[in-house]
mmCIF file of C-alpha atoms in Angstrom:
data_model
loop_
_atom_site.group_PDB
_atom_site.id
_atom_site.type_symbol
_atom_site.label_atom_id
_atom_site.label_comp_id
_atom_site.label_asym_id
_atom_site.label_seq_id
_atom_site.Cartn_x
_atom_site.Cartn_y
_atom_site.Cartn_z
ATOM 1 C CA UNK A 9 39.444 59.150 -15.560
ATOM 2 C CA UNK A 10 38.188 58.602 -12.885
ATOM 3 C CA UNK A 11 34.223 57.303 -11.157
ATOM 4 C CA UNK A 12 32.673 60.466 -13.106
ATOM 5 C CA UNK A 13 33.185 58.404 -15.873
ATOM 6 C CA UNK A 14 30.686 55.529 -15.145
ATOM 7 C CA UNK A 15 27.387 54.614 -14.533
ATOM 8 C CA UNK A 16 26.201 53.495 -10.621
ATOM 9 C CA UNK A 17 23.239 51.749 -9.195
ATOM 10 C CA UNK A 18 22.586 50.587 -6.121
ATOM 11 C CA UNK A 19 21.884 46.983 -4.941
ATOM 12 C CA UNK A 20 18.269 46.940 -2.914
ATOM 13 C CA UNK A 21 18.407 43.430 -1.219
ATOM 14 C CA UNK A 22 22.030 44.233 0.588
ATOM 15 C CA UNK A 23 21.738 47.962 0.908
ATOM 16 C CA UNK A 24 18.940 49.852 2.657
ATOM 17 C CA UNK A 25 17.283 46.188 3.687
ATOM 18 C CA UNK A 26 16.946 48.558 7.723
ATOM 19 C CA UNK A 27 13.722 49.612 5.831
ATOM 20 C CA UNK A 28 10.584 47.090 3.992
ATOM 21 C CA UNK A 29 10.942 46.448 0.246
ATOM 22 C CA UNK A 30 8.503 48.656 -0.948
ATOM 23 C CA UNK A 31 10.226 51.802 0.860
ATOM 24 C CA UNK A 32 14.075 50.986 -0.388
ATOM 25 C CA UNK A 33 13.576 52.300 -3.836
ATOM 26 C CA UNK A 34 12.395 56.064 -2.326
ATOM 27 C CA UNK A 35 15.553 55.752 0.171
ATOM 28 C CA UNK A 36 17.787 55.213 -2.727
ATOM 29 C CA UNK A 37 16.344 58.016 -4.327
ATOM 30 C CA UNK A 38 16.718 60.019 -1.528
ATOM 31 C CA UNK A 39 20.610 58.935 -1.227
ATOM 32 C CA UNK A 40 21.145 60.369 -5.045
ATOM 33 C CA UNK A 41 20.785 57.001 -6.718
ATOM 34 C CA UNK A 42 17.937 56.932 -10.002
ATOM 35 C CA UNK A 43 19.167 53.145 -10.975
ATOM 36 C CA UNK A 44 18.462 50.401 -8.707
ATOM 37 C CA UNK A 45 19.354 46.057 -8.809
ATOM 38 C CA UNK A 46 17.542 43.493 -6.863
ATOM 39 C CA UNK A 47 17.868 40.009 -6.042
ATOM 40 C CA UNK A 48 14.377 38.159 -6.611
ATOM 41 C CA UNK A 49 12.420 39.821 -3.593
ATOM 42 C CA UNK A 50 10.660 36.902 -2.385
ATOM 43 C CA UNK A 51 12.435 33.857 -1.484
ATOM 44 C CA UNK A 52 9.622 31.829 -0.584
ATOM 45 C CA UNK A 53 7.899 32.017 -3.711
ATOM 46 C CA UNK A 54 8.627 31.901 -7.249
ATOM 47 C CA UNK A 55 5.284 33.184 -8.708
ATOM 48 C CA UNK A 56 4.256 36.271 -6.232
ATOM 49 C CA UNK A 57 0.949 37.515 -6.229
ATOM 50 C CA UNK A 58 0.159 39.642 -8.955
ATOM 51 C CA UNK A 59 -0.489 42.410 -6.582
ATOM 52 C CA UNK A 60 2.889 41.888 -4.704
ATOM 53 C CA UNK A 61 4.457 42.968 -8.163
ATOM 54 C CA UNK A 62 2.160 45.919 -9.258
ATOM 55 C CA UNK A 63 3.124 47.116 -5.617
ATOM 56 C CA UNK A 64 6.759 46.770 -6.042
ATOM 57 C CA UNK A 65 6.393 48.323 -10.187
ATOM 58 C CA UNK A 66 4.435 51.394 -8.518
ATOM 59 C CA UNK A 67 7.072 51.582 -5.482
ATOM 60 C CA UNK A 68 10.034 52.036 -8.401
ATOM 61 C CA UNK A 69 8.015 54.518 -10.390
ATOM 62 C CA UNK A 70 6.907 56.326 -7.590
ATOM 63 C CA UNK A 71 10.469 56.834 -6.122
ATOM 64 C CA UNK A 72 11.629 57.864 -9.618
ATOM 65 C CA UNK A 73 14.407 54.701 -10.060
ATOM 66 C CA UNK A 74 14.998 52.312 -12.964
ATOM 67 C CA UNK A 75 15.467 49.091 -12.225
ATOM 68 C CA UNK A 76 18.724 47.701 -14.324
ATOM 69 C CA UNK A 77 19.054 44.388 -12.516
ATOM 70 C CA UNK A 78 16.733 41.882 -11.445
ATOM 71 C CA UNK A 79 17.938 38.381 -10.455
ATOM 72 C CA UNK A 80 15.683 35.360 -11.365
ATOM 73 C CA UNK A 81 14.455 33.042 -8.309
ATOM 74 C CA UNK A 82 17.755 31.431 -6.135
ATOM 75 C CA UNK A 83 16.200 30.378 -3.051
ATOM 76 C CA UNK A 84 17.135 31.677 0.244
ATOM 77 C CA UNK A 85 19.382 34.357 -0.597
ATOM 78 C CA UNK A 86 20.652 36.002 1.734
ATOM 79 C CA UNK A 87 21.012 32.507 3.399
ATOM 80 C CA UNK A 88 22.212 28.428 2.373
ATOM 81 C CA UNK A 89 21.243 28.829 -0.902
ATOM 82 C CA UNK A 90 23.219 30.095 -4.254
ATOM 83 C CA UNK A 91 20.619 29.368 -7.267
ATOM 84 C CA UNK A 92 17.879 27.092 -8.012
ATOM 85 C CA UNK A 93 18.291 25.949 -11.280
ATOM 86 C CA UNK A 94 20.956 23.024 -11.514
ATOM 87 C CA UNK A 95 19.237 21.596 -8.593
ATOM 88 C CA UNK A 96 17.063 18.467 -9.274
ATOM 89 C CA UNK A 97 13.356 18.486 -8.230
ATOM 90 C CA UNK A 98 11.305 21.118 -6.772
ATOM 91 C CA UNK A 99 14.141 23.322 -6.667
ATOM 92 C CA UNK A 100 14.827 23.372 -10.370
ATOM 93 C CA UNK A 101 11.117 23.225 -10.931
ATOM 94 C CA UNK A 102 10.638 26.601 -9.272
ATOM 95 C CA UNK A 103 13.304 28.144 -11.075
ATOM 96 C CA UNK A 104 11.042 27.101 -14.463
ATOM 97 C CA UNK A 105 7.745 28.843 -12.674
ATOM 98 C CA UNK A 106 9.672 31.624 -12.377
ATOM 99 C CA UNK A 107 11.252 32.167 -15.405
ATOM 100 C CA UNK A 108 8.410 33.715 -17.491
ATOM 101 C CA UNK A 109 6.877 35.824 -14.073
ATOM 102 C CA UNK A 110 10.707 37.205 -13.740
ATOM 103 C CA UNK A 111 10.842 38.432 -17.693
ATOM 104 C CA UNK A 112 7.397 39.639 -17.459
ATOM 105 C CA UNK A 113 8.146 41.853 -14.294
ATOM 106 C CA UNK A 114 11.071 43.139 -16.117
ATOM 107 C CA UNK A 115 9.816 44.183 -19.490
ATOM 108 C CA UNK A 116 7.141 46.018 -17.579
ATOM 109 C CA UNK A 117 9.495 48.005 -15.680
ATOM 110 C CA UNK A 118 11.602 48.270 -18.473
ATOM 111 C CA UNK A 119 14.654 46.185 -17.071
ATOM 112 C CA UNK A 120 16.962 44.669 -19.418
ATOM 113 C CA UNK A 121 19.290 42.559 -17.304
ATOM 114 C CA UNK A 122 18.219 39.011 -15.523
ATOM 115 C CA UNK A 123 20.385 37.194 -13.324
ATOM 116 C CA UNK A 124 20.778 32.967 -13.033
ATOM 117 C CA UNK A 125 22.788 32.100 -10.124
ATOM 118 C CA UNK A 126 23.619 28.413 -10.766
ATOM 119 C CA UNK A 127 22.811 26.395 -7.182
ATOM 120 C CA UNK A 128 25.276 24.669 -5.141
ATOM 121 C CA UNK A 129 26.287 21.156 -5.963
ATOM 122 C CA UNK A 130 24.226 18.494 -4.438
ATOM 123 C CA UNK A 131 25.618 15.597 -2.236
ATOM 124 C CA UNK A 132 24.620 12.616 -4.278
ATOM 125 C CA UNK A 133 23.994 14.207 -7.144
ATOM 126 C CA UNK A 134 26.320 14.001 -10.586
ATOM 127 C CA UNK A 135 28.057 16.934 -11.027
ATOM 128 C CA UNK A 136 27.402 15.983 -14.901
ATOM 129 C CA UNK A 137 23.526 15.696 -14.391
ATOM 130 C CA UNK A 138 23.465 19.195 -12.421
ATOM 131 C CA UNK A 139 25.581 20.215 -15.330
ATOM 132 C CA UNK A 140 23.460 19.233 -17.982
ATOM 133 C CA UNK A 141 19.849 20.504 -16.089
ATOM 134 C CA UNK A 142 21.739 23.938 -15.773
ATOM 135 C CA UNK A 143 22.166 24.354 -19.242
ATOM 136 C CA UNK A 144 18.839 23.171 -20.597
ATOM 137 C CA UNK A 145 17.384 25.874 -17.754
ATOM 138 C CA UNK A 146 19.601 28.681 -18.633
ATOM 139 C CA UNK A 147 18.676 28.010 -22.501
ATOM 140 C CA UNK A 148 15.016 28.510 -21.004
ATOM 141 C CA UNK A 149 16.215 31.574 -19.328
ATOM 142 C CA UNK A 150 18.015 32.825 -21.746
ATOM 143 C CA UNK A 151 15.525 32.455 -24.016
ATOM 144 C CA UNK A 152 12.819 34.466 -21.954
ATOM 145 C CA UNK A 153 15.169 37.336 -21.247
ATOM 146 C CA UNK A 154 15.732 37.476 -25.285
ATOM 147 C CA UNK A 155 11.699 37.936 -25.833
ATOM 148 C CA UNK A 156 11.806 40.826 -23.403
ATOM 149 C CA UNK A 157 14.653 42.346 -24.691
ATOM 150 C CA UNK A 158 17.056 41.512 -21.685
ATOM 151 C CA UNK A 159 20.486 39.626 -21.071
ATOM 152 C CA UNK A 160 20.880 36.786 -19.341
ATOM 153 C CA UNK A 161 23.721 37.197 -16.596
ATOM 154 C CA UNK A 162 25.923 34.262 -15.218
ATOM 155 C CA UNK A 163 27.441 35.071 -12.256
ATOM 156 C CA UNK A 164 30.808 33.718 -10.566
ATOM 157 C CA UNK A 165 31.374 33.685 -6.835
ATOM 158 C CA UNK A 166 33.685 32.949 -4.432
ATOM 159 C CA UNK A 167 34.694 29.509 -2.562
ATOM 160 C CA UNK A 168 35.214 30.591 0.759
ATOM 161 C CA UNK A 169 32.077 31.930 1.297
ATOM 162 C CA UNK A 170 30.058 29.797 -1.408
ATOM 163 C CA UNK A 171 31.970 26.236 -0.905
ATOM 164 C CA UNK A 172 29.430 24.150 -2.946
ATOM 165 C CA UNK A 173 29.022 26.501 -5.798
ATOM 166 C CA UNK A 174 30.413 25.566 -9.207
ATOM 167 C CA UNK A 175 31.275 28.885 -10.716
ATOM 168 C CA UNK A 176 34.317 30.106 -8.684
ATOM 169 C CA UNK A 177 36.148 31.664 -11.487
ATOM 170 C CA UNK A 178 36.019 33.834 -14.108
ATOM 171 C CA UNK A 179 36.457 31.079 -16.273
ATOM 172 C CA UNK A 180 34.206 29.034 -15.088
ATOM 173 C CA UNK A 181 31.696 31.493 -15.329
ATOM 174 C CA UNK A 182 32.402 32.574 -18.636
ATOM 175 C CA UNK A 183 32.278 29.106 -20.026
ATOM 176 C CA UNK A 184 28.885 27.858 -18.951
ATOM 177 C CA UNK A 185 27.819 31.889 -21.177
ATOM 178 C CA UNK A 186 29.600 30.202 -24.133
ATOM 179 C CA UNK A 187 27.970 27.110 -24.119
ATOM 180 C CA UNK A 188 24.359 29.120 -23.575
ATOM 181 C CA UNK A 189 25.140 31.095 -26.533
ATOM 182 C CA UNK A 190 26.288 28.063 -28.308
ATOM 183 C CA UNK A 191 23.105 26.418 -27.541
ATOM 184 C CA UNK A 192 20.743 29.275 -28.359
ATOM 185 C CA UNK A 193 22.747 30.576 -31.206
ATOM 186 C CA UNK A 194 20.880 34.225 -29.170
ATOM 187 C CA UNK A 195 24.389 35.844 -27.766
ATOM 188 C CA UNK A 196 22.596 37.165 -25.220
ATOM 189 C CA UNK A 197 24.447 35.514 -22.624
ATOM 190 C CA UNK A 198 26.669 37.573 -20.415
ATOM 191 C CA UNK A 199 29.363 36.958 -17.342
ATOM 192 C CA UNK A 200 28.341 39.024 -14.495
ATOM 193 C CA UNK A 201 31.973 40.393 -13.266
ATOM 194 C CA UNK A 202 31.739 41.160 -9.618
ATOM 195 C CA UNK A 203 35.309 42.352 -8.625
ATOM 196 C CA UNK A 204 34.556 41.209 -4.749
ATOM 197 C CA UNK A 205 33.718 37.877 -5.635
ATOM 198 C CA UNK A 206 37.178 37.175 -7.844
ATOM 199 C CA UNK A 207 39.058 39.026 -5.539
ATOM 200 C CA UNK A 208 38.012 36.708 -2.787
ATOM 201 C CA UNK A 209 38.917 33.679 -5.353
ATOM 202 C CA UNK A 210 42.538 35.682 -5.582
ATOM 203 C CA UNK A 211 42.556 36.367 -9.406
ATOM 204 C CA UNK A 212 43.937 38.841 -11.142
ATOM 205 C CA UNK A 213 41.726 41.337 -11.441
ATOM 206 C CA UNK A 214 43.586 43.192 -14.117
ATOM 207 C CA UNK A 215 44.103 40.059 -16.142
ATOM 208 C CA UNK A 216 40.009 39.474 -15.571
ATOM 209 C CA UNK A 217 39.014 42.520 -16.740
ATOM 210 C CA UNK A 218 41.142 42.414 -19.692
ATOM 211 C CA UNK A 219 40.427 38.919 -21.103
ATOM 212 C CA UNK A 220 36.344 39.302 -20.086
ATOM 213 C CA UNK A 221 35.165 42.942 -20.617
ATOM 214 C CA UNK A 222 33.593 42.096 -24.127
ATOM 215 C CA UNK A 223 31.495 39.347 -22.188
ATOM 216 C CA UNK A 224 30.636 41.305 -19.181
ATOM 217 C CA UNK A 225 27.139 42.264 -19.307
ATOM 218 C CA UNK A 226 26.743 43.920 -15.704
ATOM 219 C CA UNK A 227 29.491 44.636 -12.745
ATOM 220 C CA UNK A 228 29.183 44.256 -9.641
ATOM 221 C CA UNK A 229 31.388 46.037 -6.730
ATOM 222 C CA UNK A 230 32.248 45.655 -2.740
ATOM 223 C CA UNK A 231 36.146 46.385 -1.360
ATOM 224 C CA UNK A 232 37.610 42.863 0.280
ATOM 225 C CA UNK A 233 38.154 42.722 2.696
ATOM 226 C CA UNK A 234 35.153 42.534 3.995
ATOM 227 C CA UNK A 235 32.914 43.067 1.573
ATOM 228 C CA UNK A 236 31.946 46.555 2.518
ATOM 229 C CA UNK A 237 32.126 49.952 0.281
ATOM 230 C CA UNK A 238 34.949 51.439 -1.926
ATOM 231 C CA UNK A 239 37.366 52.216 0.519
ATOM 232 C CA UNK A 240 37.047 49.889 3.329
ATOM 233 C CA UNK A 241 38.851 47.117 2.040
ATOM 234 C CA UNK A 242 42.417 47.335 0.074
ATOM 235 C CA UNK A 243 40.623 47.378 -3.951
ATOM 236 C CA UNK A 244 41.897 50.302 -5.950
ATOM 237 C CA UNK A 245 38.417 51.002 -7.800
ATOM 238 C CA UNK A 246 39.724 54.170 -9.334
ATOM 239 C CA UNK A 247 42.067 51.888 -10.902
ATOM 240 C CA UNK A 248 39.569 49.389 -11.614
ATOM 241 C CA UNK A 249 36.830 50.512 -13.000
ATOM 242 C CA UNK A 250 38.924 52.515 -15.322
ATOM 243 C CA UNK A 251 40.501 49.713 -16.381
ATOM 244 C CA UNK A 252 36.987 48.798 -17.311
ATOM 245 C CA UNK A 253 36.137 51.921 -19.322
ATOM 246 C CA UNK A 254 39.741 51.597 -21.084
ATOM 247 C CA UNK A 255 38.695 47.624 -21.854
ATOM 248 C CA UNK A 256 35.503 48.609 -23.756
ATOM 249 C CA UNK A 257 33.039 48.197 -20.619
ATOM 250 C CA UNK A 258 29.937 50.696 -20.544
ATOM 251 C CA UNK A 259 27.666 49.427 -18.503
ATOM 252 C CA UNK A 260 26.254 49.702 -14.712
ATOM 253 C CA UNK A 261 28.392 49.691 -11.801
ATOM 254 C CA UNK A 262 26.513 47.723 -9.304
ATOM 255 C CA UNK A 263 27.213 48.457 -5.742
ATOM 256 C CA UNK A 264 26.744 45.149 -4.019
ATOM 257 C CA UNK A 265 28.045 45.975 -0.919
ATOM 258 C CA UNK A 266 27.507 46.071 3.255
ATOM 259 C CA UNK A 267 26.773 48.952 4.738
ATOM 260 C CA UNK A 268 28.368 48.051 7.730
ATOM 261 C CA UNK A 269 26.960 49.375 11.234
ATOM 262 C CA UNK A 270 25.713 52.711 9.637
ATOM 263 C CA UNK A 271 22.498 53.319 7.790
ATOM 264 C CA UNK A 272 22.398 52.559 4.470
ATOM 265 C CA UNK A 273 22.145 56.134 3.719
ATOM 266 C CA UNK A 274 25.489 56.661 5.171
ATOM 267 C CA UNK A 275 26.940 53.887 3.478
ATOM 268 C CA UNK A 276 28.431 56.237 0.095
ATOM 269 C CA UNK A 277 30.394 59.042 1.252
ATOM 270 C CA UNK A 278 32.769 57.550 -1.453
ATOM 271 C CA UNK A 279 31.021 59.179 -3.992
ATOM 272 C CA UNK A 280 30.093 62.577 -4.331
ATOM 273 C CA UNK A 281 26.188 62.990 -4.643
ATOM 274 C CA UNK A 282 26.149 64.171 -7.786
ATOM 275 C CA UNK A 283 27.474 61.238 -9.453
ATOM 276 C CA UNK A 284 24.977 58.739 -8.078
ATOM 277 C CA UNK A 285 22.043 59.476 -10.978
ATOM 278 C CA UNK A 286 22.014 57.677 -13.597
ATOM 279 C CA UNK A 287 23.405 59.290 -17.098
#
């Protein structure tokens, strides 16, 4: 096997961010790439203008790409933040206002994956009470992404760059998706396996990929170090992803990486051209 065998889209809020939002989905297009992720676009607010999403719809038509990935609201990110929605107050409370606008955007664009990150424990705070507002969010969430048709996606990250974030395993992750399901009785809760994240935490990838595949609803890629492309780092993707593919996994191939001091457009010499559209 070998990365003819899978399915690639590229990440719009780390990639090709040289150019404004509206013009990243042509640029990927232009690249090879007809799938494209996002994290939510606009940190500062959790309920855009209407207009500020017909513009963004129209930008992904126009450029020919299909959005596969769209993460709900999560504060700054890139920046302090990790998630919004096990955080008391306004913080949580903007999560909620964003939950339906999120779904919405992604039924009409015909996306069928939406992202929670979780939010970073809170000095103060019970772990048990953040615990406890999580789940009666992500029930909301998951809940919304069901109506549309989507999956939910919980992510894990890593502790040494995300120190106050819960979810720093596999595991971890993968537990908080049970109890979602368990609470919805939906099953459309999903982990989100990004191999540069648990390589950072120094699993196993092997032994991840083989006890998770069946939950993974989306993947998410960047070598380590460093979290730049395939091939800049020490990760074997070859080996990898077709691990993957032999484990039952079908779905996108995020690439969530840096494209280091080059432009974006320069950034995937690792795969030949051909391969980057969708099949």
């Amino acid at each position: 096997m070998g990365y003819s065998d899978h399915r690639f889209n590229v990440n719009l809020s780390i990639l090709f961010t040289e150019l404004p939002l509206l013009e990243r989905p042509a640029a990927a297009a232009a690249a090879g790439f007809t799938a494209v992720e996002l994290w939510w676009p606009w940190i500062d607010a959790p309920t855009p203008e209407q207009s500020e999403l017909d513009a963004l719809r129209k930008a992904l038509g126009d450029a020919g790409t299909q959005l596969v990935g769209l993460n709900f609201y999560a504060g700054k990110l890139p920046g302090p933040d990790r998630g919004a929605l096990s955080l008391p107050g306004e913080e949580s409370d903007r999560f909620r206002a964003n939950i339906d606008v999120a779904a919405d955007f992604a039924a009409s664009v015909g996306c069928k994956a939406l992202n929670a990150l979780y939010g970073n424990r809170v000095e103060g705070v019970d772990p048990q009470d953040q615990d406890a507002l999580a789940l009666e969010n992500l029930v909301t969430a998951a809940r919304a992404a069901d109506r549309v048709g989507a999956i939910l996606l919980i992510e894990a990250l890593n502790k040494p760059e995300s120190p106050l974030y819960p979810l720093v395993s596999a595991p971890s992750a993968v537990e908080v998706v049970d109890k979602v399901n368990e609470a919805t009785g939906l099953g459309n809760a999903k982990f989100l396996l990004d191999l540069y994240h648990l390589s950072m935490n120094g699993e196993d990838l092997h032994q991840v990929i083989d006890a998770y595949a069946d939950k993974a609803g989306h993947v998410q890629i960047a070598d380590n170090p460093g979290r730049g492309a395939p091939g800049t780092g020490g990760l074997d993707f070859t080996d990898l992803l077709d691990r993957l593919k032999k484990a039952g996994y079908e779905g996108w191939i995020g690439l969530e990486y840096k494209p280091g001091d080059a432009p974006s457009a320069d950034a995937f010499e690792w795969l030949d051209k051909p391969l980057r559209a969708a099949k």
